[in-house]
Coordinates of C-alpha atoms and ligand atoms in Angstrom, one line a residue:
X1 CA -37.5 -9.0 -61.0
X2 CA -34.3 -11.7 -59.9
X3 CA -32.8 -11.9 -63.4
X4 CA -30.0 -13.2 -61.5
X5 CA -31.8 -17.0 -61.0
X6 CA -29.9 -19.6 -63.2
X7 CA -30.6 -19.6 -66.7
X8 CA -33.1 -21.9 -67.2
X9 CA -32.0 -25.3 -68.7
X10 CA -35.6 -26.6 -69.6
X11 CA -37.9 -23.9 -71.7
X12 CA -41.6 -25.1 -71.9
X13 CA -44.0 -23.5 -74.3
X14 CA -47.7 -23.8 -72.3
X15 CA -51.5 -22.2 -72.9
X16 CA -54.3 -23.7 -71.4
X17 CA -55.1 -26.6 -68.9
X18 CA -53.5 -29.6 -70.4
X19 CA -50.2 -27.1 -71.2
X20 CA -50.4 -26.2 -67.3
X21 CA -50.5 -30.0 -66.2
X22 CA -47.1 -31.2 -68.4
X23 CA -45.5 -27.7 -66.6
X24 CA -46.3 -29.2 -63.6
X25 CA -44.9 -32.7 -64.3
X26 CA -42.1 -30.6 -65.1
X27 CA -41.5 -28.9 -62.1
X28 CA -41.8 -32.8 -60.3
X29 CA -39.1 -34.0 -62.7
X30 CA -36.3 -31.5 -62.9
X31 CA -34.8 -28.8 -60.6
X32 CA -38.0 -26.4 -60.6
X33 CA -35.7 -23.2 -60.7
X34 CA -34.1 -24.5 -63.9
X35 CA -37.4 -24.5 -65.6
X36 CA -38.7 -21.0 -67.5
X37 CA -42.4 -21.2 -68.6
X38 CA -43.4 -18.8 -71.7
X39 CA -47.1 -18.5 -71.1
X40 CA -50.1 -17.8 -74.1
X41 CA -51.4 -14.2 -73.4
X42 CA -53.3 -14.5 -76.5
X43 CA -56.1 -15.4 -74.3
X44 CA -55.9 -12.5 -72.1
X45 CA -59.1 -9.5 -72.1
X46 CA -60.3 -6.7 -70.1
X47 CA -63.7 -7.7 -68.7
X48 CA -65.4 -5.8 -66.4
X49 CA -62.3 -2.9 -66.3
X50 CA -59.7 -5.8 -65.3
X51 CA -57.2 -7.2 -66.8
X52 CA -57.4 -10.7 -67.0
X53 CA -54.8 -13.3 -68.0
X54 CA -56.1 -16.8 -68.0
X55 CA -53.8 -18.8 -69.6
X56 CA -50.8 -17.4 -66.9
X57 CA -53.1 -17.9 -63.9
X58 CA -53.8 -21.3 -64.9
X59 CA -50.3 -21.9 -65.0
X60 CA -49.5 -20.3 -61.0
X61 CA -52.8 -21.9 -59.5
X62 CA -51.4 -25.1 -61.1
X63 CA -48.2 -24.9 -59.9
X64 CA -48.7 -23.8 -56.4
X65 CA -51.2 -26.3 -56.5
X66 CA -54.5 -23.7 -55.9
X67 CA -56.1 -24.7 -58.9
X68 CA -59.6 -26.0 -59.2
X69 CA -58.6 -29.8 -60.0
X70 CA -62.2 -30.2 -61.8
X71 CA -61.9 -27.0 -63.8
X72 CA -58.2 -26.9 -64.3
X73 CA -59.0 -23.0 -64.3
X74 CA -59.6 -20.4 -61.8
X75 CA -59.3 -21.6 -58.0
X76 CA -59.9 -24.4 -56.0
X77 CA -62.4 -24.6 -53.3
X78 CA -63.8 -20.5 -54.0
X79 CA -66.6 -18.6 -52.9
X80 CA -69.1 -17.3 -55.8
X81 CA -70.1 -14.1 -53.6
X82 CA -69.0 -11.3 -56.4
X83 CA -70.6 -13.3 -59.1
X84 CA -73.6 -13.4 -57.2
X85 CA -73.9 -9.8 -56.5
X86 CA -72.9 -8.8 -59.9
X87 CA -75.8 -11.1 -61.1
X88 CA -78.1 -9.0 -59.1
X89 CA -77.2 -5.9 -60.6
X90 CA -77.5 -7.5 -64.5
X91 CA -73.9 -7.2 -64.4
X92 CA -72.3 -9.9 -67.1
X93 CA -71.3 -13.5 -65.7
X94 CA -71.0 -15.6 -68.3
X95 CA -67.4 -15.2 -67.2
X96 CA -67.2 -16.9 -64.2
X97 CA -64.8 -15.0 -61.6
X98 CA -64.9 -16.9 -57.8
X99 CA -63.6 -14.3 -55.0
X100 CA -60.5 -16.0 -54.5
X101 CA -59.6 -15.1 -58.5
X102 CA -61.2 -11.6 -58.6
X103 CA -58.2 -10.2 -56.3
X104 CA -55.6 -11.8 -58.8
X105 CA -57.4 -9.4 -61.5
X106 CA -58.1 -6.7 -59.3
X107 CA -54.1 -6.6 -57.9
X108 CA -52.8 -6.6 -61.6
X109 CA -54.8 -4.6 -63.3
X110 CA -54.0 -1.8 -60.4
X111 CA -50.3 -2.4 -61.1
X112 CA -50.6 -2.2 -64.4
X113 CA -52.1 1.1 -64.5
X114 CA -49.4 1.9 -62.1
X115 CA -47.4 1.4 -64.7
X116 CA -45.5 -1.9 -63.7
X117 CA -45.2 -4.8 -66.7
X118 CA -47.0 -7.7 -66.9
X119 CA -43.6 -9.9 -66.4
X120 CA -42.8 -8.5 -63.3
X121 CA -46.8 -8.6 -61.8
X122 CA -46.7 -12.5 -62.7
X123 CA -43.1 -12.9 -60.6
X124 CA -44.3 -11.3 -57.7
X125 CA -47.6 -13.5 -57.8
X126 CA -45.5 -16.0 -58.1
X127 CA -42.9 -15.5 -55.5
X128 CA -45.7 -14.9 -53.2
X129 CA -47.8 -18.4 -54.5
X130 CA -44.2 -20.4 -53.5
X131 CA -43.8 -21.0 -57.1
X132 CA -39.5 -21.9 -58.1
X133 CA -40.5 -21.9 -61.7
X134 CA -40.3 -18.7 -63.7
X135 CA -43.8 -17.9 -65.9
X136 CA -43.2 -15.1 -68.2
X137 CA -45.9 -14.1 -70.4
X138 CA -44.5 -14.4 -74.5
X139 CA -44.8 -10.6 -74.3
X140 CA -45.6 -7.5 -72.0
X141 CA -47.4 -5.8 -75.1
X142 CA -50.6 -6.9 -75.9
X143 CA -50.9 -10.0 -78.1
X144 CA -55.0 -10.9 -78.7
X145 CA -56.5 -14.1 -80.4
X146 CA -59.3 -13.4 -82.5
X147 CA -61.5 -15.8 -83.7
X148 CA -62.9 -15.3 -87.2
X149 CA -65.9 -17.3 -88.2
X150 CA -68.7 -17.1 -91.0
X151 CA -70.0 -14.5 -89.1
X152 CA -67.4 -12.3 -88.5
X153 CA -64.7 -11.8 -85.9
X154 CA -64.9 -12.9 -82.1
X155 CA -62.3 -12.4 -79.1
X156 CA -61.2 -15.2 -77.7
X157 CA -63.3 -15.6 -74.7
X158 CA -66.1 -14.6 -76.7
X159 CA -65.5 -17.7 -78.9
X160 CA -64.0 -20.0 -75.8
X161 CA -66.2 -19.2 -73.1
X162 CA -69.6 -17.2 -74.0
X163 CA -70.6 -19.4 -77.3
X164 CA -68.8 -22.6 -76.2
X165 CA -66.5 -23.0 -79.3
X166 CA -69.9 -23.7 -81.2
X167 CA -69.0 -21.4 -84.2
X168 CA -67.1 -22.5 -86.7
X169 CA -63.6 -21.0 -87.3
X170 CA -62.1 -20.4 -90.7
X171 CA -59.4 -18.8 -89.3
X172 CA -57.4 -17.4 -86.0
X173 CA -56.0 -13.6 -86.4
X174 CA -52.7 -12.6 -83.4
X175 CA -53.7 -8.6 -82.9
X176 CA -50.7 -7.1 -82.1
X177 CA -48.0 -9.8 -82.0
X178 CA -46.1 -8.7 -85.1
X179 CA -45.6 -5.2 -83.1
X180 CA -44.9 -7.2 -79.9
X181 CA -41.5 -7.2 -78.2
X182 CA -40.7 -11.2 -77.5
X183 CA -40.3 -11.3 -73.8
X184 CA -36.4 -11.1 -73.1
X185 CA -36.0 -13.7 -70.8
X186 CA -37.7 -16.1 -73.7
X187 CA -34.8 -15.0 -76.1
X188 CA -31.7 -15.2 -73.8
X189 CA -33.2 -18.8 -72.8
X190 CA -33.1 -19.7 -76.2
X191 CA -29.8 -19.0 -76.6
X192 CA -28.4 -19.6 -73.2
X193 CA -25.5 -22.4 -73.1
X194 CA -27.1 -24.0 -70.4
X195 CA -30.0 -24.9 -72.2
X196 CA -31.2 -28.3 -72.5
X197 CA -34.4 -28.5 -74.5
X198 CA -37.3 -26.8 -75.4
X199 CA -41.0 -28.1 -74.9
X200 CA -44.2 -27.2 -76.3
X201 CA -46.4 -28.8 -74.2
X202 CA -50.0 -30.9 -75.2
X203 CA -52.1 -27.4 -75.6
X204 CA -54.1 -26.5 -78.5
X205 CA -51.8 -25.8 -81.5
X206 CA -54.2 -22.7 -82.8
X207 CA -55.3 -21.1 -79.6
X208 CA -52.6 -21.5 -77.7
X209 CA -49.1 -22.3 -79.0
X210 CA -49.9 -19.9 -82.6
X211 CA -50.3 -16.9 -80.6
X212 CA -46.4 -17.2 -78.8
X213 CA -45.7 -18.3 -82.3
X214 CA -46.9 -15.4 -84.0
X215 CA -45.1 -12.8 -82.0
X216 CA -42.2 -11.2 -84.1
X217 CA -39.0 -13.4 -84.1
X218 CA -40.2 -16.2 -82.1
X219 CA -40.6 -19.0 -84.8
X220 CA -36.8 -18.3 -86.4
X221 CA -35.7 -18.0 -82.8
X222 CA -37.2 -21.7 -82.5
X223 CA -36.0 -22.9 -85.6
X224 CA -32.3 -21.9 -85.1
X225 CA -32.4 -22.6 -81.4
X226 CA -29.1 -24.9 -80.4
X227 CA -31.5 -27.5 -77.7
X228 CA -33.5 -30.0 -79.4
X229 CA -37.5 -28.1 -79.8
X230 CA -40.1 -31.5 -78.7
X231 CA -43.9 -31.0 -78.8
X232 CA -46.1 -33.2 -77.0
X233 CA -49.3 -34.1 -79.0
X234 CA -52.2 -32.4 -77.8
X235 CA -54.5 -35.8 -79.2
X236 CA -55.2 -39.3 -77.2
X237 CA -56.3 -42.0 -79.5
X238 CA -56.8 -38.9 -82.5
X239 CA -59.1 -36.7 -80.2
X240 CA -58.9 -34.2 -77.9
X241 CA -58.6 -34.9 -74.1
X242 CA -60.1 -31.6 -73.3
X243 CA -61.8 -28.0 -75.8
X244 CA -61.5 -27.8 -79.5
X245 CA -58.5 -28.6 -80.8
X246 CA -60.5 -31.5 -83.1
X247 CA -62.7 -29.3 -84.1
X248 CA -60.7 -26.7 -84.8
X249 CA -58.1 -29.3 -86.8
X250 CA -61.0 -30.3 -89.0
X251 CA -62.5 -26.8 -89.5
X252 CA -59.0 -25.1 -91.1
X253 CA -58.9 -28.2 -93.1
X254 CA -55.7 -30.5 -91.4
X255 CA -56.5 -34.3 -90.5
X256 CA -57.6 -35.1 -87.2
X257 CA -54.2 -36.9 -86.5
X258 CA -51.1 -36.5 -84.6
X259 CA -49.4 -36.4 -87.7
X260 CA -51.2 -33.4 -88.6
X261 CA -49.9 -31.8 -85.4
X262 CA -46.6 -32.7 -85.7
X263 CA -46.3 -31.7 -89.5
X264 CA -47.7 -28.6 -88.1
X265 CA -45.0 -27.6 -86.1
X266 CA -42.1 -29.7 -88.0
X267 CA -40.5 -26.3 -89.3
X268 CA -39.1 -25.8 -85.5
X269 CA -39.6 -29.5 -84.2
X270 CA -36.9 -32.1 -83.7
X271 CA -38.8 -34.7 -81.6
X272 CA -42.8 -35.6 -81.0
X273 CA -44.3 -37.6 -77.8
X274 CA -47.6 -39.7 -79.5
X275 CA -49.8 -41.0 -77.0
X276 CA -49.7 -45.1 -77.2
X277 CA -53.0 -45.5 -78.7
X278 CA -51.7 -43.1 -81.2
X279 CA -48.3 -45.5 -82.2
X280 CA -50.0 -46.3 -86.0
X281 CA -49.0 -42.6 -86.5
X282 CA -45.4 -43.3 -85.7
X283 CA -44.2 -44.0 -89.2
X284 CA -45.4 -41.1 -90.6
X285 CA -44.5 -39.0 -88.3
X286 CA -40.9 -40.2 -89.1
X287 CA -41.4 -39.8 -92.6
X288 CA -41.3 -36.0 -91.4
X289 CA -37.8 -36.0 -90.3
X290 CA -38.9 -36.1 -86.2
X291 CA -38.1 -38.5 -83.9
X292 CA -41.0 -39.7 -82.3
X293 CA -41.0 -41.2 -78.4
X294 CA -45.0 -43.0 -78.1
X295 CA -46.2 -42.4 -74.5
X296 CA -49.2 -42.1 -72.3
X297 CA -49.6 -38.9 -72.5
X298 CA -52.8 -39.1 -70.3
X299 CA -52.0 -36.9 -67.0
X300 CA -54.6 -37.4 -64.7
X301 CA -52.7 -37.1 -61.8
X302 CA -49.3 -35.8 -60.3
X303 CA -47.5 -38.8 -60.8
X304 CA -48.5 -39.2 -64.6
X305 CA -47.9 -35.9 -65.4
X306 CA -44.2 -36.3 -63.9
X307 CA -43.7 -40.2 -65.3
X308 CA -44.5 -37.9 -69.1
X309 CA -42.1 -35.1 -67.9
X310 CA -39.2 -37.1 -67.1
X311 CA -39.9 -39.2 -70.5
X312 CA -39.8 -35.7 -72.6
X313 CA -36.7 -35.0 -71.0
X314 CA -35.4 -38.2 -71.4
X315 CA -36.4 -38.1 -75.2
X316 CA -35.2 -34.3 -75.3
X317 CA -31.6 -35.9 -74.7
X318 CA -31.9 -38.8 -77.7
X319 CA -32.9 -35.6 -80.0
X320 CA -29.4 -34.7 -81.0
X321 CA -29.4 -31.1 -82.7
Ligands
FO1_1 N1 -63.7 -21.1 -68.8 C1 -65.0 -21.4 -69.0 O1 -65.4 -22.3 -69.7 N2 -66.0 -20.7 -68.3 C2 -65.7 -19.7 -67.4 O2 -66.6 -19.1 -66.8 C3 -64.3 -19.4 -67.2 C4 -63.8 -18.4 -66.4 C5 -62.5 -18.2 -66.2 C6 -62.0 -17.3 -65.2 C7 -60.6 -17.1 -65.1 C8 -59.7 -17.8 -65.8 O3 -58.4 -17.6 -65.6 C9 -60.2 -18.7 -66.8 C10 -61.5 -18.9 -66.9 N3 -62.0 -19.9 -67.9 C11 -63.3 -20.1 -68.0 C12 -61.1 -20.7 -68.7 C13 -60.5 -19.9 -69.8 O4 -61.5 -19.4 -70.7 C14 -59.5 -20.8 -70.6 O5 -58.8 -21.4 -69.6 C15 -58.5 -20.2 -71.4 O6 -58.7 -18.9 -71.8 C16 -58.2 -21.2 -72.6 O7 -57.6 -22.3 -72.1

């Protein structure tokens, strides 16, 4: 891998699609090379014998632009011939994998049994996609998101994808991540001098951002970092824009609020984008001890999700340390 690029003066924290489209606003704002993306592999599950990793291929389809613009997963424009075949033989499609995808999880799962990590797989698929950014995962050993309900346990995409979120959670488990190395390129950014700020960006704060959280020294490593740590709320006008993270707020018992999000994360958190129809919130959130920057934090295009980008960077640099 070229451990030689610059140290990265922008760190962004991303799972899922709205964390994908504020790294790609990114990317449009700042020199691209400059910016290291820690990806959620919390996600991540064999399925069918592959090895698949949606929350980092949503971040290189986004990036190199491939991805399905509808969706925000998977890829743009594919062919649904495996899927079809598979459903012939009874095989199991809930889990929709287009052609285009299936040779992303075909490719890494054969170097991975070869033996290469999943940091350098993701490099190469991204040097080959055009992508300037780095996308490490939070960690090459295995960090799983389970789901427990009333019912008992469910992986991730059992919970996300084959019951639509309908259970109801009382509470997220990180298999692994206390054993799990942090990925080194995550730490050395954190302490690099070059370092300019760190972003979490609007994904959900259980499914996505707990999981990179969870893995061993990442949340001290956060708290004592020297660059001002900003999270962009994952709520518009106290909802979600996209998936569960209102339901999920409301299920483990926090108010459906930004507030609740940014008390959430205010061990580690110096500054907190609100989206403008969220501004009431702004007082309380600066009872916290944040700074708060209001927004629209709605990205339904390239240029909105760079206009938010250059405003978190712009914020990151009121947020003294
Ligand atoms: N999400 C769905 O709701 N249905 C699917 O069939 C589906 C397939 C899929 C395939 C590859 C991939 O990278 C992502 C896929 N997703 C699908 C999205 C995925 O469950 C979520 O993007 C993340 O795991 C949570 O954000």
């Amino acid at each position: 891998m070229n451990t030689s690029a610059a140290s990265p003066s922008v760190l962004a924290l991303s799972g899922g699609i709205g964390g994908a489209k504020l790294a790609l606003g990114l990317t449009q704002a700042m020199p691209p090379e400059s910016l290291l993306i820690v990806g959620n592999t919390g996600d991540d599950f064999e399925h069918l014998g592959l090895h698949v990793s949606p929350d980092l291929d949503t971040l290189m389809y986004t990036l190199s632009g491939k991805a399905d613009p509808e969706k925000g997963w998977g890829l743009a424009s594919e062919s649904w011939a495996f899927m079809q075949a598979l459903e012939a033989l009874g095989g199991e499609t809930w889990f929709q994998l287009g052609d285009g995808d299936l040779a992303t999880h075909v490719e890494r799962t054969q170097r991975l049994r070869a033996g290469e990590h999943l940091t350098e797989i993701i490099s190469d698929f991204c040097r080959r996609l055009g992508i300037a950014s780095r996308i490490v995962p939070v960690s090459d050993d295995p960090v799983r998101t389970i789901v427990e309900t009333p019912d008992g346990d469910l992986a991730f995409q059992h919970y996300f994808v084959r019951e639509r979120c309908q259970s109801t959670v009382s509470g997220f488990r990180f298999q692994g991540a206390d054993a799990a190395q942090p990925s080194p390129f995550f730490l050395e950014a954190l302490k690099a001098p070059s370092l300019q700020a760190v972003v979490i960006c609007p994904s959900n704060p259980f499914l996505s951002i707990d999981p990179i959280l969870a893995v061993r020294g990442v949340r001290e490593a956060l708290q004592t970092c020297r660059a001002p740590v900003i999270a962009v709320s994952p709520l518009v006008g106290g909802d979600a824009v996209k998936g569960p993270t209102a339901k999920n707020l409301r299920e483990l018992g926090h108010p459906v609020s930004a507030t609740a999000v940014a008390n959430y994360y205010r061990d580690f958190l110096k500054g907190f984008v609100v989206d403008t129809r969220d501004k009431a919130t702004v007082p309380e959130i600066e009872k916290l001890g944040l700074t708060v920057e209001v927004a629209d934090t709605l990205m339904t295009d390239l240029e909105s999700k760079a206009a938010l980008a250059r405003i978190v960077l712009n914020f990151s640099q009121r947020c003294e340390r």
